């Protein structure tokens, strides 16, 4: 339970976030003087880079490229088209960030207060993550659920920058209206060397998969939360399918986690492999999808059972390692009897499972592919707040503490939403990190930015749970709408309802129209093919 301005060096697009504590402390330097200058102490080389720009309909330029040195790159300042209009910088182009930008574009503004919007994301595509599973089943094309920002923002004034955030310098902590001498809310520093001065900041950076909690997981397991992850899993499955084609061999897939993501992934992979493989789903809980409505859980159990998915409930993974040349299924103790050796040409992995409760035995299983769906971590910095009065308040998970209007506490010019926000519901529980929550928060964030800029009162966010949906393979899904208690739509009906709901949620009317036509065409072709197959069987039988 996925026309523009592009300002970055050629190398900036492939530089990954630095991991660990050093990354987080670097994002918020201890002082604006010494630490900031030290960031570029090791960049005196005159190596040339290219800076590419392209603008939206109001940008004025068709785009250009120019050479810049490393030392010049360190001093690059983002230039807003109009210094008099409000400047809104949105970090993250997922459901929270992109839909906030589109919401701001759709509102009516006084001519002198219509904000300039810069959207920053490390990828050049928006990803509709709830439908990543359909890439594995071949039900959707990549362009349908992962359109380019350049296409989505072509008819807007939003400027897009493909880059990564390095650190922030908020300056709105001195008072509710910032410094009287300047309306600048702070500065965002990007890894390309570009820095953006903003009046209003939106934190919508999403979350990253947390695969470093078990030895070997980061090295041998593949997470499933990004477009790159989906591509990698699809390529790996395709390779295994080709190697086993025409042979009496089975592909073994182990999926860690039986929440919504793990169950949807297990159902999709099992349907794809059919009798050519075995799928095992591992969960520390004794049930799948413990927080799901009973109807969804029962529908999922029924589908998993029909596709012979083996559920290993009540176990946690102790470690993952590669099978050595001297090891085999026959020599390993505790290996599941159902594990089938598929040959020495395959790279196989061993998962050591530890029971979460007494009375159960440890297990060792082999797998050709390990998929990881457990845990996530927001990429917001985790800081030492004792000596930095302007630090953004974070909870233990690294989420920004916000008030009910989605403004970060102590920072009236910064809003946070989605995985970046630690907003709690009326019962004191942090809202779930789902697309539904982020989608609704984006609407409120856009409105509250309008209200703040125009001096109007801000609205408190109230999450409206519309129900929960999950895919269970091609032409199969489960939906439990909240407005009809006890109702669960399953099978083809649930599948159709889910696709319609997600079609409505796709960004931009133009993209919705293109995808709608594409899905309708595919549905018509599938129907004709099914009818032909049925008629062929009838005539051949007669």
One Martini backbone bead per residue (centre of mass of N, CA, C, O) as a GRO file, in nm:
protein
  542
    1UNK     BB    1   0.048   0.065   0.000
    2UNK     BB    2   0.529   0.809  -0.855
    3UNK     BB    3   0.896   2.390  -1.988
    4UNK     BB    4   1.180   2.365  -1.841
    5UNK     BB    5   1.435   2.358  -1.588
    6UNK     BB    6   1.784   2.258  -1.639
    7UNK     BB    7   2.028   2.269  -1.366
    8UNK     BB    8   2.324   2.096  -1.438
    9UNK     BB    9   2.557   1.886  -1.427
   10UNK     BB   10   2.655   1.602  -1.581
   11UNK     BB   11   2.732   1.460  -1.300
   12UNK     BB   12   2.475   1.510  -1.115
   13UNK     BB   13   2.285   1.273  -1.226
   14UNK     BB   14   2.496   1.032  -1.085
   15UNK     BB   15   2.495   1.131  -0.797
   16UNK     BB   16   2.479   1.014  -0.491
   17UNK     BB   17   2.388   0.983  -0.191
   18UNK     BB   18   2.516   1.021   0.103
   19UNK     BB   19   2.576   0.801   0.351
   20UNK     BB   20   2.493   0.852   0.663
   21UNK     BB   21   2.589   1.076   0.905
   22UNK     BB   22   2.752   1.269   0.723
   23UNK     BB   23   2.523   1.357   0.543
   24UNK     BB   24   2.337   1.491   0.754
   25UNK     BB   25   2.543   1.699   0.869
   26UNK     BB   26   2.596   1.837   0.588
   27UNK     BB   27   2.313   1.966   0.530
   28UNK     BB   28   2.373   2.122   0.822
   29UNK     BB   29   2.563   2.347   0.894
   30UNK     BB   30   2.694   2.507   1.174
   31UNK     BB   31   2.770   2.735   0.967
   32UNK     BB   32   2.778   2.989   0.721
   33UNK     BB   33   3.082   3.003   0.692
   34UNK     BB   34   3.300   2.771   0.727
   35UNK     BB   35   3.140   2.521   0.619
   36UNK     BB   36   3.065   2.626   0.343
   37UNK     BB   37   3.356   2.666   0.231
   38UNK     BB   38   3.448   2.362   0.279
   39UNK     BB   39   3.278   2.227   0.052
   40UNK     BB   40   3.495   2.369  -0.176
   41UNK     BB   41   3.800   2.293  -0.105
   42UNK     BB   42   3.810   2.034  -0.329
   43UNK     BB   43   3.737   2.246  -0.603
   44UNK     BB   44   3.989   2.378  -0.802
   45UNK     BB   45   3.934   2.254  -1.051
   46UNK     BB   46   3.898   2.317  -1.420
   47UNK     BB   47   3.681   2.139  -1.490
   48UNK     BB   48   3.452   2.089  -1.733
   49UNK     BB   49   3.112   2.177  -1.778
   50UNK     BB   50   2.761   2.133  -1.836
   51UNK     BB   51   2.485   2.357  -1.884
   52UNK     BB   52   2.137   2.291  -1.878
   53UNK     BB   53   1.852   2.457  -2.037
   54UNK     BB   54   1.489   2.474  -1.981
   55UNK     BB   55   1.171   2.611  -2.052
   56UNK     BB   56   0.878   2.726  -2.024
   57UNK     BB   57   0.634   2.925  -2.145
   58UNK     BB   58   0.761   3.166  -1.937
   59UNK     BB   59   1.079   3.163  -1.969
   60UNK     BB   60   1.198   3.259  -2.285
   61UNK     BB   61   1.368   2.998  -2.340
   62UNK     BB   62   1.498   2.723  -2.537
   63UNK     BB   63   1.789   2.687  -2.459
   64UNK     BB   64   2.120   2.608  -2.314
   65UNK     BB   65   2.485   2.586  -2.335
   66UNK     BB   66   2.761   2.586  -2.095
   67UNK     BB   67   3.067   2.648  -1.972
   68UNK     BB   68   3.196   2.518  -1.657
   69UNK     BB   69   3.359   2.530  -1.376
   70UNK     BB   70   3.411   2.419  -1.064
   71UNK     BB   71   3.434   2.701  -0.929
   72UNK     BB   72   3.179   2.817  -1.063
   73UNK     BB   73   2.975   2.601  -0.971
   74UNK     BB   74   2.992   2.682  -0.662
   75UNK     BB   75   2.849   2.982  -0.751
   76UNK     BB   76   2.578   2.897  -0.845
   77UNK     BB   77   2.278   3.077  -0.926
   78UNK     BB   78   1.955   3.086  -0.917
   79UNK     BB   79   1.736   3.232  -1.161
   80UNK     BB   80   1.475   3.426  -1.140
   81UNK     BB   81   1.255   3.590  -1.342
   82UNK     BB   82   1.122   3.731  -1.067
   83UNK     BB   83   1.193   3.928  -0.782
   84UNK     BB   84   0.885   4.008  -0.689
   85UNK     BB   85   0.796   3.725  -0.679
   86UNK     BB   86   0.722   3.449  -0.546
   87UNK     BB   87   0.927   3.175  -0.411
   88UNK     BB   88   0.897   2.826  -0.496
   89UNK     BB   89   1.036   2.536  -0.343
   90UNK     BB   90   1.042   2.192  -0.458
   91UNK     BB   91   1.115   1.886  -0.293
   92UNK     BB   92   1.010   1.667  -0.500
   93UNK     BB   93   0.833   1.446  -0.762
   94UNK     BB   94   0.594   1.329  -0.636
   95UNK     BB   95   0.294   1.341  -0.509
   96UNK     BB   96   0.357   1.589  -0.335
   97UNK     BB   97   0.522   1.778  -0.527
   98UNK     BB   98   0.373   1.777  -0.803
   99UNK     BB   99   0.079   1.834  -0.690
  100UNK     BB  100   0.150   2.106  -0.568
  101UNK     BB  101   0.232   2.247  -0.829
  102UNK     BB  102  -0.040   2.202  -0.978
  103UNK     BB  103  -0.214   2.346  -0.769
  104UNK     BB  104  -0.083   2.626  -0.794
  105UNK     BB  105  -0.153   2.656  -1.099
  106UNK     BB  106  -0.482   2.634  -1.057
  107UNK     BB  107  -0.490   2.890  -0.913
  108UNK     BB  108  -0.597   3.202  -0.819
  109UNK     BB  109  -0.410   3.507  -0.893
  110UNK     BB  110  -0.253   3.770  -0.840
  111UNK     BB  111  -0.032   3.912  -1.047
  112UNK     BB  112   0.185   3.985  -0.800
  113UNK     BB  113   0.147   3.664  -0.656
  114UNK     BB  114   0.241   3.472  -0.854
  115UNK     BB  115   0.427   3.206  -0.837
  116UNK     BB  116   0.739   3.075  -0.847
  117UNK     BB  117   0.841   2.746  -0.969
  118UNK     BB  118   1.055   2.493  -0.823
  119UNK     BB  119   1.145   2.162  -0.928
  120UNK     BB  120   1.304   1.894  -0.745
  121UNK     BB  121   1.478   1.608  -0.896
  122UNK     BB  122   1.668   1.312  -0.960
  123UNK     BB  123   1.456   1.268  -1.173
  124UNK     BB  124   1.283   1.273  -1.502
  125UNK     BB  125   1.047   1.111  -1.346
  126UNK     BB  126   0.733   1.026  -1.281
  127UNK     BB  127   0.599   0.796  -1.027
  128UNK     BB  128   0.342   0.550  -1.017
  129UNK     BB  129   0.383   0.330  -0.771
  130UNK     BB  130   0.113   0.148  -0.751
  131UNK     BB  131   0.202   0.046  -1.076
  132UNK     BB  132   0.472  -0.126  -1.085
  133UNK     BB  133   0.362  -0.420  -1.109
  134UNK     BB  134   0.260  -0.389  -1.413
  135UNK     BB  135   0.545  -0.415  -1.537
  136UNK     BB  136   0.581  -0.723  -1.477
  137UNK     BB  137   0.303  -0.810  -1.635
  138UNK     BB  138   0.255  -0.606  -1.892
  139UNK     BB  139  -0.001  -0.404  -1.856
  140UNK     BB  140   0.207  -0.168  -1.875
  141UNK     BB  141   0.366   0.114  -1.965
  142UNK     BB  142   0.608   0.328  -1.877
  143UNK     BB  143   0.478   0.601  -1.980
  144UNK     BB  144   0.211   0.576  -1.811
  145UNK     BB  145   0.368   0.569  -1.502
  146UNK     BB  146   0.648   0.737  -1.629
  147UNK     BB  147   0.654   1.038  -1.688
  148UNK     BB  148   0.781   1.321  -1.791
  149UNK     BB  149   0.824   1.631  -1.673
  150UNK     BB  150   0.834   1.775  -1.951
  151UNK     BB  151   0.541   1.687  -2.023
  152UNK     BB  152   0.372   1.773  -1.767
  153UNK     BB  153   0.509   2.091  -1.774
  154UNK     BB  154   0.474   2.228  -2.060
  155UNK     BB  155   0.191   2.406  -1.969
  156UNK     BB  156   0.376   2.550  -1.759
  157UNK     BB  157   0.573   2.750  -1.514
  158UNK     BB  158   0.732   2.518  -1.422
  159UNK     BB  159   1.052   2.451  -1.291
  160UNK     BB  160   1.292   2.203  -1.374
  161UNK     BB  161   1.527   2.009  -1.163
  162UNK     BB  162   1.795   1.791  -1.207
  163UNK     BB  163   1.862   1.695  -0.872
  164UNK     BB  164   2.036   1.717  -0.557
  165UNK     BB  165   2.030   1.740  -0.225
  166UNK     BB  166   2.257   1.867   0.019
  167UNK     BB  167   2.152   2.145   0.162
  168UNK     BB  168   2.024   2.364   0.418
  169UNK     BB  169   1.913   2.733   0.468
  170UNK     BB  170   1.726   2.839   0.691
  171UNK     BB  171   1.561   3.186   0.775
  172UNK     BB  172   1.257   3.154   0.943
  173UNK     BB  173   1.324   3.137   1.273
  174UNK     BB  174   1.290   3.450   1.375
  175UNK     BB  175   0.989   3.446   1.249
  176UNK     BB  176   0.682   3.446   1.097
  177UNK     BB  177   0.814   3.668   0.866
  178UNK     BB  178   1.089   3.696   0.909
  179UNK     BB  179   1.295   3.912   0.794
  180UNK     BB  180   1.272   4.251   0.747
  181UNK     BB  181   1.509   4.277   0.527
  182UNK     BB  182   1.395   3.987   0.427
  183UNK     BB  183   1.200   3.739   0.240
  184UNK     BB  184   1.389   3.516   0.272
  185UNK     BB  185   1.369   3.170   0.371
  186UNK     BB  186   1.623   3.059   0.201
  187UNK     BB  187   1.852   2.781   0.114
  188UNK     BB  188   1.934   2.565  -0.159
  189UNK     BB  189   2.166   2.296  -0.192
  190UNK     BB  190   2.322   2.142  -0.459
  191UNK     BB  191   2.530   1.907  -0.605
  192UNK     BB  192   2.604   2.098  -0.858
  193UNK     BB  193   2.618   2.400  -0.694
  194UNK     BB  194   2.345   2.491  -0.677
  195UNK     BB  195   2.154   2.778  -0.555
  196UNK     BB  196   1.835   2.841  -0.380
  197UNK     BB  197   1.630   3.099  -0.340
  198UNK     BB  198   1.362   3.136  -0.101
  199UNK     BB  199   1.033   3.183   0.040
  200UNK     BB  200   0.929   2.882  -0.021
  201UNK     BB  201   0.908   2.549   0.123
  202UNK     BB  202   0.898   2.202  -0.001
  203UNK     BB  203   0.877   1.885   0.159
  204UNK     BB  204   0.896   1.587  -0.086
  205UNK     BB  205   1.122   1.325  -0.070
  206UNK     BB  206   1.029   1.085   0.063
  207UNK     BB  207   1.156   0.742   0.036
  208UNK     BB  208   1.379   0.489   0.128
  209UNK     BB  209   1.511   0.199   0.124
  210UNK     BB  210   1.569  -0.047   0.393
  211UNK     BB  211   1.858  -0.278   0.353
  212UNK     BB  212   2.070  -0.248   0.623
  213UNK     BB  213   1.953  -0.456   0.864
  214UNK     BB  214   2.078  -0.704   0.702
  215UNK     BB  215   2.299  -0.923   0.630
  216UNK     BB  216   2.319  -0.892   0.267
  217UNK     BB  217   2.083  -0.718   0.160
  218UNK     BB  218   2.228  -0.484   0.006
  219UNK     BB  219   2.380  -0.694  -0.192
  220UNK     BB  220   2.129  -0.923  -0.272
  221UNK     BB  221   1.888  -0.737  -0.257
  222UNK     BB  222   1.580  -0.613  -0.402
  223UNK     BB  223   1.408  -0.353  -0.421
  224UNK     BB  224   1.048  -0.200  -0.436
  225UNK     BB  225   1.016   0.163  -0.518
  226UNK     BB  226   1.127   0.202  -0.809
  227UNK     BB  227   1.190   0.214  -1.140
  228UNK     BB  228   1.469   0.080  -1.119
  229UNK     BB  229   1.375  -0.166  -0.963
  230UNK     BB  230   1.172  -0.273  -1.172
  231UNK     BB  231   1.379  -0.313  -1.396
  232UNK     BB  232   1.562  -0.510  -1.245
  233UNK     BB  233   1.353  -0.730  -1.189
  234UNK     BB  234   1.267  -0.778  -1.483
  235UNK     BB  235   1.548  -0.856  -1.589
  236UNK     BB  236   1.594  -1.095  -1.399
  237UNK     BB  237   1.347  -1.261  -1.482
  238UNK     BB  238   1.414  -1.280  -1.783
  239UNK     BB  239   1.681  -1.432  -1.749
  240UNK     BB  240   1.563  -1.680  -1.601
  241UNK     BB  241   1.358  -1.758  -1.820
  242UNK     BB  242   1.566  -1.813  -2.046
  243UNK     BB  243   1.741  -2.033  -1.892
  244UNK     BB  244   1.464  -2.224  -1.842
  245UNK     BB  245   1.389  -2.272  -2.121
  246UNK     BB  246   1.292  -2.602  -2.183
  247UNK     BB  247   1.327  -2.675  -1.879
  248UNK     BB  248   1.328  -2.876  -1.573
  249UNK     BB  249   1.296  -2.584  -1.414
  250UNK     BB  250   1.312  -2.365  -1.127
  251UNK     BB  251   1.214  -2.060  -0.992
  252UNK     BB  252   1.342  -1.881  -0.710
  253UNK     BB  253   1.145  -1.668  -0.489
  254UNK     BB  254   1.216  -1.415  -0.244
  255UNK     BB  255   0.998  -1.242  -0.010
  256UNK     BB  256   1.034  -0.962   0.199
  257UNK     BB  257   0.737  -0.926   0.311
  258UNK     BB  258   0.361  -0.887   0.402
  259UNK     BB  259   0.260  -0.649   0.289
  260UNK     BB  260   0.139  -0.493   0.035
  261UNK     BB  261   0.395  -0.512  -0.141
  262UNK     BB  262   0.459  -0.815  -0.101
  263UNK     BB  263   0.185  -0.931  -0.198
  264UNK     BB  264   0.174  -0.800  -0.480
  265UNK     BB  265   0.442  -0.923  -0.571
  266UNK     BB  266   0.373  -1.224  -0.532
  267UNK     BB  267   0.127  -1.234  -0.721
  268UNK     BB  268   0.272  -1.134  -0.979
  269UNK     BB  269   0.508  -1.340  -0.997
  270UNK     BB  270   0.340  -1.602  -0.984
  271UNK     BB  271   0.181  -1.544  -1.244
  272UNK     BB  272   0.425  -1.526  -1.433
  273UNK     BB  273   0.557  -1.815  -1.369
  274UNK     BB  274   0.386  -2.026  -1.252
  275UNK     BB  275   0.522  -2.352  -1.316
  276UNK     BB  276   0.835  -2.220  -1.323
  277UNK     BB  277   0.786  -2.149  -1.008
  278UNK     BB  278   0.874  -2.030  -0.672
  279UNK     BB  279   0.706  -1.856  -0.404
  280UNK     BB  280   0.834  -1.674  -0.119
  281UNK     BB  281   0.691  -1.543   0.186
  282UNK     BB  282   0.819  -1.324   0.437
  283UNK     BB  283   0.714  -1.292   0.792
  284UNK     BB  284   0.701  -1.182   1.121
  285UNK     BB  285   0.425  -1.213   1.104
  286UNK     BB  286   0.122  -1.423   1.127
  287UNK     BB  287   0.029  -1.219   0.899
  288UNK     BB  288  -0.109  -1.060   0.640
  289UNK     BB  289  -0.177  -0.752   0.626
  290UNK     BB  290  -0.253  -0.634   0.929
  291UNK     BB  291  -0.382  -0.333   0.825
  292UNK     BB  292  -0.595  -0.457   0.662
  293UNK     BB  293  -0.873  -0.530   0.543
  294UNK     BB  294  -1.029  -0.828   0.558
  295UNK     BB  295  -1.108  -0.847   0.256
  296UNK     BB  296  -0.824  -0.811   0.136
  297UNK     BB  297  -0.686  -1.045   0.287
  298UNK     BB  298  -0.867  -1.275   0.181
  299UNK     BB  299  -0.817  -1.229  -0.120
  300UNK     BB  300  -0.509  -1.271  -0.106
  301UNK     BB  301  -0.505  -1.559   0.009
  302UNK     BB  302  -0.657  -1.688  -0.225
  303UNK     BB  303  -0.451  -1.618  -0.447
  304UNK     BB  304  -0.192  -1.736  -0.323
  305UNK     BB  305  -0.299  -2.025  -0.305
  306UNK     BB  306  -0.364  -2.065  -0.614
  307UNK     BB  307  -0.034  -1.992  -0.672
  308UNK     BB  308   0.155  -2.133  -0.460
  309UNK     BB  309   0.231  -1.958  -0.220
  310UNK     BB  310   0.477  -1.945   0.023
  311UNK     BB  311   0.422  -1.903   0.369
  312UNK     BB  312   0.653  -1.742   0.607
  313UNK     BB  313   0.540  -1.717   0.916
  314UNK     BB  314   0.724  -1.596   1.189
  315UNK     BB  315   0.975  -1.469   1.029
  316UNK     BB  316   1.321  -1.376   1.017
  317UNK     BB  317   1.597  -1.234   0.873
  318UNK     BB  318   1.934  -1.285   0.945
  319UNK     BB  319   2.055  -1.365   0.650
  320UNK     BB  320   2.247  -1.302   0.340
  321UNK     BB  321   2.386  -1.529   0.091
  322UNK     BB  322   2.604  -1.672  -0.113
  323UNK     BB  323   2.653  -1.942  -0.295
  324UNK     BB  324   2.884  -2.166  -0.293
  325UNK     BB  325   3.053  -2.408  -0.467
  326UNK     BB  326   3.035  -2.624  -0.216
  327UNK     BB  327   2.735  -2.572  -0.230
  328UNK     BB  328   2.408  -2.726  -0.173
  329UNK     BB  329   2.101  -2.861  -0.124
  330UNK     BB  330   2.227  -3.136  -0.009
  331UNK     BB  331   2.432  -3.000   0.219
  332UNK     BB  332   2.219  -2.839   0.348
  333UNK     BB  333   2.090  -2.757   0.651
  334UNK     BB  334   1.743  -2.692   0.656
  335UNK     BB  335   1.636  -2.726   0.385
  336UNK     BB  336   1.385  -2.705   0.195
  337UNK     BB  337   1.225  -2.959   0.025
  338UNK     BB  338   1.115  -2.762  -0.217
  339UNK     BB  339   1.388  -2.715  -0.305
  340UNK     BB  340   1.527  -2.646  -0.634
  341UNK     BB  341   1.772  -2.729  -0.835
  342UNK     BB  342   1.891  -2.533  -1.138
  343UNK     BB  343   2.198  -2.497  -1.133
  344UNK     BB  344   2.534  -2.358  -1.189
  345UNK     BB  345   2.449  -2.094  -1.372
  346UNK     BB  346   2.334  -1.985  -1.102
  347UNK     BB  347   2.272  -1.733  -0.881
  348UNK     BB  348   2.264  -1.802  -0.541
  349UNK     BB  349   2.071  -1.783  -0.231
  350UNK     BB  350   2.084  -1.748   0.127
  351UNK     BB  351   1.831  -1.785   0.382
  352UNK     BB  352   1.818  -1.705   0.720
  353UNK     BB  353   1.574  -1.824   0.947
  354UNK     BB  354   1.402  -1.679   1.227
  355UNK     BB  355   1.207  -1.721   1.479
  356UNK     BB  356   0.970  -1.514   1.658
  357UNK     BB  357   0.888  -1.781   1.803
  358UNK     BB  358   0.826  -2.027   1.993
  359UNK     BB  359   0.831  -2.362   1.850
  360UNK     BB  360   1.024  -2.292   1.611
  361UNK     BB  361   1.213  -2.349   1.333
  362UNK     BB  362   1.468  -2.311   1.158
  363UNK     BB  363   1.560  -2.173   0.831
  364UNK     BB  364   1.671  -2.270   0.493
  365UNK     BB  365   1.690  -2.087   0.189
  366UNK     BB  366   1.663  -2.073  -0.159
  367UNK     BB  367   1.757  -1.825  -0.421
  368UNK     BB  368   1.755  -1.636  -0.726
  369UNK     BB  369   1.557  -1.417  -0.585
  370UNK     BB  370   1.562  -1.110  -0.388
  371UNK     BB  371   1.299  -0.937  -0.224
  372UNK     BB  372   1.251  -0.602  -0.078
  373UNK     BB  373   0.973  -0.462   0.154
  374UNK     BB  374   1.126  -0.356   0.416
  375UNK     BB  375   1.132  -0.056   0.489
  376UNK     BB  376   1.205   0.298   0.559
  377UNK     BB  377   1.370   0.625   0.469
  378UNK     BB  378   1.407   0.939   0.510
  379UNK     BB  379   1.623   1.195   0.353
  380UNK     BB  380   1.628   1.357   0.583
  381UNK     BB  381   1.796   1.513   0.810
  382UNK     BB  382   1.998   1.418   1.091
  383UNK     BB  383   2.032   1.623   1.377
  384UNK     BB  384   2.201   1.848   1.581
  385UNK     BB  385   2.015   2.070   1.792
  386UNK     BB  386   2.194   2.215   2.013
  387UNK     BB  387   2.378   2.418   1.790
  388UNK     BB  388   2.099   2.461   1.600
  389UNK     BB  389   1.836   2.683   1.584
  390UNK     BB  390   1.741   2.608   1.260
  391UNK     BB  391   1.652   2.332   1.287
  392UNK     BB  392   1.477   2.072   1.180
  393UNK     BB  393   1.230   1.896   1.316
  394UNK     BB  394   1.275   1.556   1.420
  395UNK     BB  395   1.218   1.243   1.430
  396UNK     BB  396   1.330   0.920   1.458
  397UNK     BB  397   1.278   0.881   1.126
  398UNK     BB  398   1.323   1.178   0.982
  399UNK     BB  399   1.074   1.353   1.028
  400UNK     BB  400   0.887   1.627   1.008
  401UNK     BB  401   0.756   1.849   1.224
  402UNK     BB  402   0.409   1.931   1.224
  403UNK     BB  403   0.141   2.092   1.180
  404UNK     BB  404  -0.195   2.096   1.071
  405UNK     BB  405  -0.088   2.278   0.807
  406UNK     BB  406   0.215   2.158   0.729
  407UNK     BB  407   0.398   2.314   0.904
  408UNK     BB  408   0.695   2.361   1.027
  409UNK     BB  409   0.819   2.373   1.323
  410UNK     BB  410   0.955   2.701   1.339
  411UNK     BB  411   0.874   2.713   1.005
  412UNK     BB  412   0.664   2.916   0.823
  413UNK     BB  413   0.820   2.856   0.519
  414UNK     BB  414   0.770   2.541   0.577
  415UNK     BB  415   0.673   2.245   0.411
  416UNK     BB  416   0.534   1.912   0.486
  417UNK     BB  417   0.504   1.588   0.315
  418UNK     BB  418   0.442   1.278   0.351
  419UNK     BB  419   0.734   1.120   0.434
  420UNK     BB  420   0.837   1.410   0.557
  421UNK     BB  421   0.595   1.375   0.755
  422UNK     BB  422   0.468   1.382   1.119
  423UNK     BB  423   0.170   1.363   1.104
  424UNK     BB  424  -0.117   1.344   1.303
  425UNK     BB  425  -0.388   1.215   1.417
  426UNK     BB  426  -0.651   1.212   1.644
  427UNK     BB  427  -0.488   0.950   1.788
  428UNK     BB  428  -0.159   1.006   1.748
  429UNK     BB  429  -0.100   0.893   1.468
  430UNK     BB  430   0.090   0.840   1.213
  431UNK     BB  431   0.062   0.877   0.902
  432UNK     BB  432   0.063   0.705   0.633
  433UNK     BB  433   0.285   0.606   0.361
  434UNK     BB  434   0.082   0.715   0.116
  435UNK     BB  435  -0.059   0.823  -0.172
  436UNK     BB  436  -0.323   0.928  -0.048
  437UNK     BB  437  -0.198   1.123   0.154
  438UNK     BB  438  -0.019   1.291  -0.040
  439UNK     BB  439  -0.246   1.386  -0.227
  440UNK     BB  440  -0.406   1.543  -0.008
  441UNK     BB  441  -0.170   1.723   0.096
  442UNK     BB  442  -0.117   1.876  -0.168
  443UNK     BB  443  -0.380   2.034  -0.170
  444UNK     BB  444  -0.328   2.182   0.104
  445UNK     BB  445  -0.052   2.305   0.041
  446UNK     BB  446  -0.142   2.482  -0.193
  447UNK     BB  447  -0.352   2.642  -0.035
  448UNK     BB  448  -0.165   2.742   0.205
  449UNK     BB  449   0.022   2.901   0.023
  450UNK     BB  450  -0.188   3.094  -0.079
  451UNK     BB  451  -0.268   3.201   0.201
  452UNK     BB  452   0.012   3.303   0.295
  453UNK     BB  453   0.066   3.501   0.054
  454UNK     BB  454  -0.240   3.645   0.105
  455UNK     BB  455  -0.316   3.657   0.418
  456UNK     BB  456  -0.455   3.389   0.499
  457UNK     BB  457  -0.599   3.138   0.641
  458UNK     BB  458  -0.523   2.826   0.744
  459UNK     BB  459  -0.566   2.482   0.689
  460UNK     BB  460  -0.648   2.198   0.830
  461UNK     BB  461  -0.556   1.872   0.817
  462UNK     BB  462  -0.777   1.605   0.688
  463UNK     BB  463  -0.801   1.276   0.667
  464UNK     BB  464  -0.953   1.081   0.396
  465UNK     BB  465  -1.060   0.764   0.400
  466UNK     BB  466  -1.134   0.580   0.092
  467UNK     BB  467  -0.950   0.333   0.109
  468UNK     BB  468  -0.834   0.009  -0.023
  469UNK     BB  469  -0.576  -0.111  -0.253
  470UNK     BB  470  -0.499  -0.412  -0.462
  471UNK     BB  471  -0.294  -0.603  -0.645
  472UNK     BB  472  -0.327  -0.960  -0.806
  473UNK     BB  473  -0.291  -0.902  -1.105
  474UNK     BB  474  -0.422  -0.986  -1.384
  475UNK     BB  475  -0.745  -0.914  -1.351
  476UNK     BB  476  -0.667  -0.846  -1.033
  477UNK     BB  477  -0.834  -0.735  -0.727
  478UNK     BB  478  -0.866  -0.522  -0.422
  479UNK     BB  479  -1.152  -0.345  -0.268
  480UNK     BB  480  -1.204  -0.115   0.024
  481UNK     BB  481  -1.438   0.091   0.086
  482UNK     BB  482  -1.523   0.325   0.337
  483UNK     BB  483  -1.839   0.394   0.253
  484UNK     BB  484  -1.862   0.060   0.267
  485UNK     BB  485  -1.918  -0.156   0.492
  486UNK     BB  486  -1.770  -0.472   0.406
  487UNK     BB  487  -1.676  -0.401   0.121
  488UNK     BB  488  -1.550  -0.615  -0.156
  489UNK     BB  489  -1.364  -0.591  -0.448
  490UNK     BB  490  -1.311  -0.848  -0.685
  491UNK     BB  491  -1.127  -0.912  -0.936
  492UNK     BB  492  -1.230  -0.767  -1.223
  493UNK     BB  493  -1.383  -0.543  -1.073
  494UNK     BB  494  -1.149  -0.444  -0.899
  495UNK     BB  495  -0.957  -0.389  -1.133
  496UNK     BB  496  -1.127  -0.172  -1.278
  497UNK     BB  497  -1.163   0.023  -1.037
  498UNK     BB  498  -0.862   0.075  -0.992
  499UNK     BB  499  -0.790   0.194  -1.273
  500UNK     BB  500  -0.988   0.429  -1.262
  501UNK     BB  501  -0.879   0.562  -1.005
  502UNK     BB  502  -0.586   0.605  -1.124
  503UNK     BB  503  -0.660   0.767  -1.373
  504UNK     BB  504  -0.770   1.012  -1.212
  505UNK     BB  505  -0.477   1.056  -1.058
  506UNK     BB  506  -0.338   1.147  -1.284
  507UNK     BB  507  -0.138   1.368  -1.431
  508UNK     BB  508  -0.291   1.550  -1.625
  509UNK     BB  509  -0.517   1.555  -1.881
  510UNK     BB  510  -0.341   1.459  -2.116
  511UNK     BB  511  -0.239   1.197  -1.983
  512UNK     BB  512  -0.510   1.069  -1.923
  513UNK     BB  513  -0.600   1.044  -2.219
  514UNK     BB  514  -0.371   0.867  -2.325
  515UNK     BB  515  -0.406   0.633  -2.121
  516UNK     BB  516  -0.704   0.572  -2.167
  517UNK     BB  517  -0.672   0.488  -2.464
  518UNK     BB  518  -0.466   0.265  -2.417
  519UNK     BB  519  -0.636   0.087  -2.223
  520UNK     BB  520  -0.879   0.051  -2.410
  521UNK     BB  521  -0.727  -0.087  -2.639
  522UNK     BB  522  -0.619  -0.328  -2.478
  523UNK     BB  523  -0.895  -0.433  -2.386
  524UNK     BB  524  -1.006  -0.489  -2.669
  525UNK     BB  525  -0.788  -0.689  -2.758
  526UNK     BB  526  -0.830  -0.894  -2.528
  527UNK     BB  527  -1.126  -0.956  -2.592
  528UNK     BB  528  -1.085  -1.062  -2.878
  529UNK     BB  529  -0.885  -1.285  -2.803
  530UNK     BB  530  -1.074  -1.437  -2.610
  531UNK     BB  531  -1.298  -1.492  -2.815
  532UNK     BB  532  -1.126  -1.652  -3.016
  533UNK     BB  533  -1.045  -1.875  -2.817
  534UNK     BB  534  -1.331  -1.975  -2.753
  535UNK     BB  535  -1.424  -2.040  -3.045
  536UNK     BB  536  -1.198  -2.244  -3.104
  537UNK     BB  537  -1.282  -2.449  -2.888
  538UNK     BB  538  -1.568  -2.500  -2.984
  539UNK     BB  539  -1.503  -2.596  -3.280
  540UNK     BB  540  -1.299  -2.821  -3.200
  541UNK     BB  541  -1.511  -2.984  -3.024
  542UNK     BB  542  -1.721  -3.025  -3.275
   0.00000   0.00000   0.00000
